[in-house]
Amino acid sequence: MRALSIAGTGMSAQQLNVEVIANNIANINTTGYKRTRAEFTDLLYQMERVQGIPNQTGEGVIPEGAQLGLGTRLAAIRLLNIQGPLAETGNRLDMAINGPGWFQVAGPNGETLYTRAGAFNTNAEGQIVTADGYPIEPAVTVPAGTTAIEINQTGEVFAKLQGEANMVSVGQITLANFPNAAGLNALGGNLFQPTEASGAAVSGLPGSISFGTVQQGYLESSNVDPVREITELISAQRAYEMNSKVIQAADDMAGVVSKGIR
């Protein structure tokens, strides 16, 4: 009975949907996290009666056919790159992007990776680095003896050195954009790498056209909405239960048919 396999695909789809929702909820406090959404598409259709062919008299055509769908499957897990709320931290090396753009960092293999998580610090050489020690690109080094650091909205970094009256510029933070940010490959650790689907990175200065501004002393919170996730979790659970009931009903019907044959 086809209903068994059709409902089976529905149960599998809703199980994966719950897993996607679970990952969103698990990352509700992850800095810069972007929620994801499972997208599904219907499977192939089995033709029971073809539409558009001549009817028995040959004087007209059959206006409607009979196509039986064979279930559903996963089409994509979409990255929803929507701005998250900004939370003030008071840490002068914390940075949030207010608007589009990604921070650029040097990955472990020397490749350029991208992140929205701006919880930065300095390493032993004074370079501004991520929580995992990856330096931002282009590199910015805070000189020894710095007593204060200021980062304006256009990403220019200023340091006040001990014994100096005025601040000096020590570097410039740049951002990157992508033609299709949903096509980025998530590596974990708040890091992403470009793919053919995302297109090549386009770098620019914060505050310029198509780029957000840098907010010093803030972090971008996760864009996960707890109420939405709980609502979608309940919906997925109900859909799973409905598919299980279809399987139970189909199994009962098959049992009736087998008894009738005997």
mmCIF file of C-alpha atoms in Angstrom:
data_model
loop_
_atom_site.group_PDB
_atom_site.id
_atom_site.type_symbol
_atom_site.label_atom_id
_atom_site.label_comp_id
_atom_site.label_asym_id
_atom_site.label_seq_id
_atom_site.Cartn_x
_atom_site.Cartn_y
_atom_site.Cartn_z
ATOM 1 C CA MET A 1 0.000 0.000 0.000
ATOM 2 C CA ARG A 2 1.485 3.317 -1.137
ATOM 3 C CA ALA A 3 0.057 5.221 1.818
ATOM 4 C CA LEU A 4 2.609 3.534 4.085
ATOM 5 C CA SER A 5 5.629 4.819 2.148
ATOM 6 C CA ILE A 6 4.029 8.240 1.536
ATOM 7 C CA ALA A 7 3.329 8.792 5.226
ATOM 8 C CA GLY A 8 6.787 7.419 6.005
ATOM 9 C CA THR A 9 8.383 10.242 4.016
ATOM 10 C CA GLY A 10 6.233 12.694 5.977
ATOM 11 C CA MET A 11 7.408 11.291 9.307
ATOM 12 C CA SER A 12 11.031 11.440 8.185
ATOM 13 C CA ALA A 13 10.582 15.054 7.040
ATOM 14 C CA GLN A 14 9.019 16.145 10.325
ATOM 15 C CA GLN A 15 11.732 14.379 12.323
ATOM 16 C CA LEU A 16 14.342 16.400 10.431
ATOM 17 C CA ASN A 17 12.238 19.538 10.916
ATOM 18 C CA VAL A 18 12.303 18.969 14.687
ATOM 19 C CA GLU A 19 16.097 18.524 14.553
ATOM 20 C CA VAL A 20 16.488 21.873 12.770
ATOM 21 C CA ILE A 21 14.262 23.564 15.358
ATOM 22 C CA ALA A 22 16.216 21.880 18.167
ATOM 23 C CA ASN A 23 19.476 23.320 16.793
ATOM 24 C CA ASN A 24 17.924 26.802 16.689
ATOM 25 C CA ILE A 25 16.791 26.526 20.300
ATOM 26 C CA ALA A 26 20.177 25.131 21.377
ATOM 27 C CA ASN A 27 21.867 28.220 19.888
ATOM 28 C CA ILE A 28 19.453 30.749 21.328
ATOM 29 C CA ASN A 29 22.332 32.401 23.265
ATOM 30 C CA THR A 30 25.046 31.915 20.627
ATOM 31 C CA THR A 31 26.533 35.258 19.575
ATOM 32 C CA GLY A 32 25.746 36.121 15.970
ATOM 33 C CA TYR A 33 23.845 32.864 15.340
ATOM 34 C CA LYS A 34 21.395 32.908 12.416
ATOM 35 C CA ARG A 35 18.369 30.646 12.682
ATOM 36 C CA THR A 36 17.755 28.065 9.981
ATOM 37 C CA ARG A 37 14.545 26.712 8.489
ATOM 38 C CA ALA A 38 13.891 23.367 6.823
ATOM 39 C CA GLU A 39 12.371 23.656 3.350
ATOM 40 C CA PHE A 40 10.575 20.675 1.810
ATOM 41 C CA THR A 41 9.410 19.774 -1.675
ATOM 42 C CA ASP A 42 7.004 17.147 -2.971
ATOM 43 C CA LEU A 43 8.276 13.962 -4.589
ATOM 44 C CA LEU A 44 7.525 12.565 -8.041
ATOM 45 C CA TYR A 45 3.912 11.993 -9.036
ATOM 46 C CA GLN A 46 2.480 8.742 -10.316
ATOM 47 C CA MET A 47 0.134 9.234 -13.261
ATOM 48 C CA GLU A 48 -3.158 7.359 -12.849
ATOM 49 C CA ARG A 49 -4.949 9.163 -15.666
ATOM 50 C CA VAL A 50 -3.383 11.564 -18.158
ATOM 51 C CA GLN A 51 -5.024 14.919 -18.740
ATOM 52 C CA GLY A 52 -5.234 16.534 -22.170
ATOM 53 C CA ILE A 53 -5.687 13.337 -24.180
ATOM 54 C CA PRO A 54 -8.796 12.690 -26.337
ATOM 55 C CA ASN A 55 -11.784 11.212 -24.563
ATOM 56 C CA GLN A 56 -13.569 8.051 -25.731
ATOM 57 C CA THR A 57 -15.659 9.850 -28.350
ATOM 58 C CA GLY A 58 -12.655 11.662 -29.717
ATOM 59 C CA GLU A 59 -14.617 14.922 -29.740
ATOM 60 C CA GLY A 60 -12.916 16.461 -26.734
ATOM 61 C CA VAL A 61 -10.040 16.107 -24.318
ATOM 62 C CA ILE A 62 -9.914 14.966 -20.723
ATOM 63 C CA PRO A 63 -9.787 18.222 -18.710
ATOM 64 C CA GLU A 64 -8.287 16.796 -15.549
ATOM 65 C CA GLY A 65 -5.856 14.007 -14.926
ATOM 66 C CA ALA A 66 -5.168 11.918 -11.863
ATOM 67 C CA GLN A 67 -1.698 12.358 -10.411
ATOM 68 C CA LEU A 68 -0.860 10.725 -7.095
ATOM 69 C CA GLY A 69 1.916 12.347 -5.077
ATOM 70 C CA LEU A 70 4.437 9.992 -3.515
ATOM 71 C CA GLY A 71 5.436 12.067 -0.487
ATOM 72 C CA THR A 72 7.908 14.759 0.473
ATOM 73 C CA ARG A 73 11.646 15.250 0.824
ATOM 74 C CA LEU A 74 14.095 17.840 2.137
ATOM 75 C CA ALA A 75 14.922 20.582 -0.369
ATOM 76 C CA ALA A 76 17.139 22.846 1.760
ATOM 77 C CA ILE A 77 17.960 24.006 5.262
ATOM 78 C CA ARG A 78 17.867 27.736 4.710
ATOM 79 C CA LEU A 79 20.074 30.186 6.613
ATOM 80 C CA LEU A 80 17.908 33.170 7.602
ATOM 81 C CA ASN A 81 20.457 35.962 7.633
ATOM 82 C CA ILE A 82 18.293 38.464 9.525
ATOM 83 C CA GLN A 83 19.705 41.075 11.895
ATOM 84 C CA GLY A 84 19.778 39.992 15.533
ATOM 85 C CA PRO A 85 19.317 42.413 18.435
ATOM 86 C CA LEU A 86 22.402 44.241 19.727
ATOM 87 C CA ALA A 87 23.354 43.749 23.369
ATOM 88 C CA GLU A 88 25.667 46.198 25.144
ATOM 89 C CA THR A 89 28.600 44.508 26.891
ATOM 90 C CA GLY A 90 30.916 47.356 27.824
ATOM 91 C CA ASN A 91 33.924 45.401 26.516
ATOM 92 C CA ARG A 92 35.821 47.780 24.217
ATOM 93 C CA LEU A 93 36.921 44.949 21.900
ATOM 94 C CA ASP A 94 33.398 43.579 21.426
ATOM 95 C CA MET A 95 31.967 44.602 18.073
ATOM 96 C CA ALA A 96 28.590 44.119 16.431
ATOM 97 C CA ILE A 97 27.641 44.692 12.817
ATOM 98 C CA ASN A 98 24.481 46.771 12.569
ATOM 99 C CA GLY A 99 23.303 45.883 9.077
ATOM 100 C CA PRO A 100 24.673 43.633 6.323
ATOM 101 C CA GLY A 101 28.228 42.338 6.318
ATOM 102 C CA TRP A 102 30.596 39.784 7.820
ATOM 103 C CA PHE A 103 33.832 40.113 9.755
ATOM 104 C CA GLN A 104 36.792 38.555 7.934
ATOM 105 C CA VAL A 105 39.190 36.311 9.866
ATOM 106 C CA ALA A 106 42.224 34.214 8.952
ATOM 107 C CA GLY A 107 41.296 30.537 9.384
ATOM 108 C CA PRO A 108 43.519 27.728 10.684
ATOM 109 C CA ASN A 109 44.727 26.857 7.175
ATOM 110 C CA GLY A 110 45.341 30.442 6.124
ATOM 111 C CA GLU A 111 42.057 30.753 4.246
ATOM 112 C CA THR A 112 39.724 33.689 4.848
ATOM 113 C CA LEU A 113 36.629 32.787 6.867
ATOM 114 C CA TYR A 114 33.648 34.907 7.831
ATOM 115 C CA THR A 115 31.681 35.485 11.023
ATOM 116 C CA ARG A 116 29.024 37.718 12.570
ATOM 117 C CA ALA A 117 30.287 37.000 16.100
ATOM 118 C CA GLY A 118 32.327 40.005 17.211
ATOM 119 C CA ALA A 119 33.541 38.819 20.641
ATOM 120 C CA PHE A 120 37.161 39.784 19.966
ATOM 121 C CA ASN A 121 40.222 39.989 22.167
ATOM 122 C CA THR A 122 43.972 40.502 21.709
ATOM 123 C CA ASN A 123 46.611 37.771 21.594
ATOM 124 C CA ALA A 124 50.162 37.884 22.968
ATOM 125 C CA GLU A 125 51.318 39.967 19.984
ATOM 126 C CA GLY A 126 48.489 42.479 20.402
ATOM 127 C CA GLN A 127 46.562 41.307 17.334
ATOM 128 C CA ILE A 128 42.776 41.489 17.508
ATOM 129 C CA VAL A 129 41.563 37.879 17.338
ATOM 130 C CA THR A 130 38.390 35.804 17.713
ATOM 131 C CA ALA A 131 37.595 33.710 20.796
ATOM 132 C CA ASP A 132 39.405 30.815 19.079
ATOM 133 C CA GLY A 133 42.506 32.930 18.390
ATOM 134 C CA TYR A 134 41.968 33.589 14.673
ATOM 135 C CA PRO A 135 43.163 37.115 13.705
ATOM 136 C CA ILE A 136 40.845 39.448 11.855
ATOM 137 C CA GLU A 137 41.708 40.434 8.285
ATOM 138 C CA PRO A 138 43.242 42.801 7.482
ATOM 139 C CA ALA A 139 45.266 42.371 10.674
ATOM 140 C CA VAL A 140 44.933 45.030 13.368
ATOM 141 C CA THR A 141 47.537 45.163 16.148
ATOM 142 C CA VAL A 142 47.038 47.110 19.348
ATOM 143 C CA PRO A 143 50.413 48.595 20.394
ATOM 144 C CA ALA A 144 51.948 47.792 23.773
ATOM 145 C CA GLY A 145 51.225 50.462 26.343
ATOM 146 C CA THR A 146 47.751 51.213 24.988
ATOM 147 C CA THR A 147 45.518 52.666 27.705
ATOM 148 C CA ALA A 148 42.327 53.087 25.668
ATOM 149 C CA ILE A 149 40.967 51.888 22.356
ATOM 150 C CA GLU A 150 38.217 53.383 20.236
ATOM 151 C CA ILE A 151 36.555 51.907 17.141
ATOM 152 C CA ASN A 152 34.266 54.175 15.170
ATOM 153 C CA GLN A 153 31.270 53.112 13.111
ATOM 154 C CA THR A 154 33.309 53.051 9.909
ATOM 155 C CA GLY A 155 35.685 50.491 11.436
ATOM 156 C CA GLU A 156 38.757 52.657 12.020
ATOM 157 C CA VAL A 157 40.646 51.579 15.158
ATOM 158 C CA PHE A 158 42.316 54.196 17.379
ATOM 159 C CA ALA A 159 44.599 53.612 20.346
ATOM 160 C CA LYS A 160 45.685 55.965 23.116
ATOM 161 C CA LEU A 161 49.225 55.228 24.175
ATOM 162 C CA GLN A 162 50.558 55.807 27.651
ATOM 163 C CA GLY A 163 51.986 59.317 27.958
ATOM 164 C CA GLU A 164 50.381 60.493 24.683
ATOM 165 C CA ALA A 165 47.643 63.121 24.598
ATOM 166 C CA ASN A 166 46.040 62.153 21.299
ATOM 167 C CA MET A 167 44.833 58.870 19.890
ATOM 168 C CA VAL A 168 46.540 57.351 16.867
ATOM 169 C CA SER A 169 45.050 55.198 14.139
ATOM 170 C CA VAL A 170 46.294 51.605 14.327
ATOM 171 C CA GLY A 171 44.170 49.851 11.711
ATOM 172 C CA GLN A 172 41.004 49.559 9.693
ATOM 173 C CA ILE A 173 38.326 46.871 10.013
ATOM 174 C CA THR A 174 36.697 45.880 6.738
ATOM 175 C CA LEU A 175 33.575 43.814 6.117
ATOM 176 C CA ALA A 176 32.536 41.398 3.394
ATOM 177 C CA ASN A 177 29.243 40.740 1.634
ATOM 178 C CA PHE A 178 28.074 37.892 -0.601
ATOM 179 C CA PRO A 179 25.635 37.766 -3.530
ATOM 180 C CA ASN A 180 23.909 34.833 -1.771
ATOM 181 C CA ALA A 181 24.756 34.624 1.935
ATOM 182 C CA ALA A 182 22.370 31.644 2.290
ATOM 183 C CA GLY A 183 24.859 29.647 0.203
ATOM 184 C CA LEU A 184 27.681 29.942 2.769
ATOM 185 C CA ASN A 185 29.006 26.731 4.273
ATOM 186 C CA ALA A 186 28.750 26.628 8.087
ATOM 187 C CA LEU A 187 31.903 25.256 9.718
ATOM 188 C CA GLY A 188 30.882 25.593 13.359
ATOM 189 C CA GLY A 189 32.548 27.932 15.809
ATOM 190 C CA ASN A 190 30.508 30.819 14.314
ATOM 191 C CA LEU A 191 32.598 30.553 11.133
ATOM 192 C CA PHE A 192 31.468 30.309 7.511
ATOM 193 C CA GLN A 193 33.295 29.754 4.243
ATOM 194 C CA PRO A 194 32.207 30.793 0.751
ATOM 195 C CA THR A 195 31.006 28.304 -1.840
ATOM 196 C CA GLU A 196 30.079 28.480 -5.498
ATOM 197 C CA ALA A 197 26.489 28.977 -4.354
ATOM 198 C CA SER A 198 27.334 31.977 -2.149
ATOM 199 C CA GLY A 199 29.503 33.687 -4.745
ATOM 200 C CA ALA A 200 32.786 35.437 -4.077
ATOM 201 C CA ALA A 201 33.167 37.829 -1.154
ATOM 202 C CA VAL A 202 32.988 41.556 -1.860
ATOM 203 C CA SER A 203 34.915 43.623 0.696
ATOM 204 C CA GLY A 204 34.143 47.158 1.743
ATOM 205 C CA LEU A 205 34.300 49.681 4.552
ATOM 206 C CA PRO A 206 31.656 49.660 7.289
ATOM 207 C CA GLY A 207 29.035 52.321 6.693
ATOM 208 C CA SER A 208 29.499 52.394 2.924
ATOM 209 C CA ILE A 209 26.788 51.341 0.481
ATOM 210 C CA SER A 210 25.556 47.773 1.148
ATOM 211 C CA PHE A 211 27.567 47.481 4.377
ATOM 212 C CA GLY A 212 26.436 47.916 7.972
ATOM 213 C CA THR A 213 28.206 49.918 10.634
ATOM 214 C CA VAL A 214 30.430 48.664 13.460
ATOM 215 C CA GLN A 215 29.135 49.179 16.998
ATOM 216 C CA GLN A 216 31.897 49.080 19.617
ATOM 217 C CA GLY A 217 31.022 47.596 22.996
ATOM 218 C CA TYR A 218 28.089 45.574 21.604
ATOM 219 C CA LEU A 219 27.497 42.002 20.474
ATOM 220 C CA GLU A 220 24.869 40.783 18.045
ATOM 221 C CA SER A 221 22.579 38.297 19.767
ATOM 222 C CA SER A 222 21.065 35.258 18.096
ATOM 223 C CA ASN A 223 18.075 36.055 15.869
ATOM 224 C CA VAL A 224 16.190 33.016 17.232
ATOM 225 C CA ASP A 225 12.689 33.911 18.470
ATOM 226 C CA PRO A 226 11.783 31.463 21.286
ATOM 227 C CA VAL A 227 8.031 31.885 20.787
ATOM 228 C CA ARG A 228 8.279 31.182 17.054
ATOM 229 C CA GLU A 229 10.473 28.117 17.617
ATOM 230 C CA ILE A 230 8.127 26.627 20.220
ATOM 231 C CA THR A 231 5.157 27.226 17.917
ATOM 232 C CA GLU A 232 6.920 25.546 15.002
ATOM 233 C CA LEU A 233 8.016 22.687 17.277
ATOM 234 C CA ILE A 234 4.400 22.015 18.266
ATOM 235 C CA SER A 235 3.342 22.191 14.609
ATOM 236 C CA ALA A 236 6.058 19.709 13.579
ATOM 237 C CA GLN A 237 5.087 17.364 16.414
ATOM 238 C CA ARG A 238 1.435 17.413 15.365
ATOM 239 C CA ALA A 239 2.364 16.800 11.722
ATOM 240 C CA TYR A 240 4.497 13.819 12.779
ATOM 241 C CA GLU A 241 1.589 12.396 14.781
ATOM 242 C CA MET A 242 -0.793 12.844 11.833
ATOM 243 C CA ASN A 243 1.560 10.936 9.531
ATOM 244 C CA SER A 244 1.852 8.158 12.108
ATOM 245 C CA LYS A 245 -1.953 7.925 12.216
ATOM 246 C CA VAL A 246 -2.002 7.601 8.413
ATOM 247 C CA ILE A 247 0.403 4.657 8.695
ATOM 248 C CA GLN A 248 -1.749 3.087 11.388
ATOM 249 C CA ALA A 249 -4.904 3.536 9.289
ATOM 250 C CA ALA A 250 -3.227 2.123 6.175
ATOM 251 C CA ASP A 251 -1.975 -0.853 8.173
ATOM 252 C CA ASP A 252 -5.471 -1.485 9.549
ATOM 253 C CA MET A 253 -6.924 -1.316 6.030
ATOM 254 C CA ALA A 254 -4.313 -3.759 4.757
ATOM 255 C CA GLY A 255 -5.266 -6.103 7.590
ATOM 256 C CA VAL A 256 -8.944 -5.943 6.616
ATOM 257 C CA VAL A 257 -8.087 -6.659 2.981
ATOM 258 C CA SER A 258 -5.930 -9.671 3.903
ATOM 259 C CA LYS A 259 -8.712 -11.089 6.079
ATOM 260 C CA GLY A 260 -11.190 -10.667 3.213
ATOM 261 C CA ILE A 261 -8.901 -12.574 0.827
ATOM 262 C CA ARG A 262 -8.669 -15.482 3.250
#
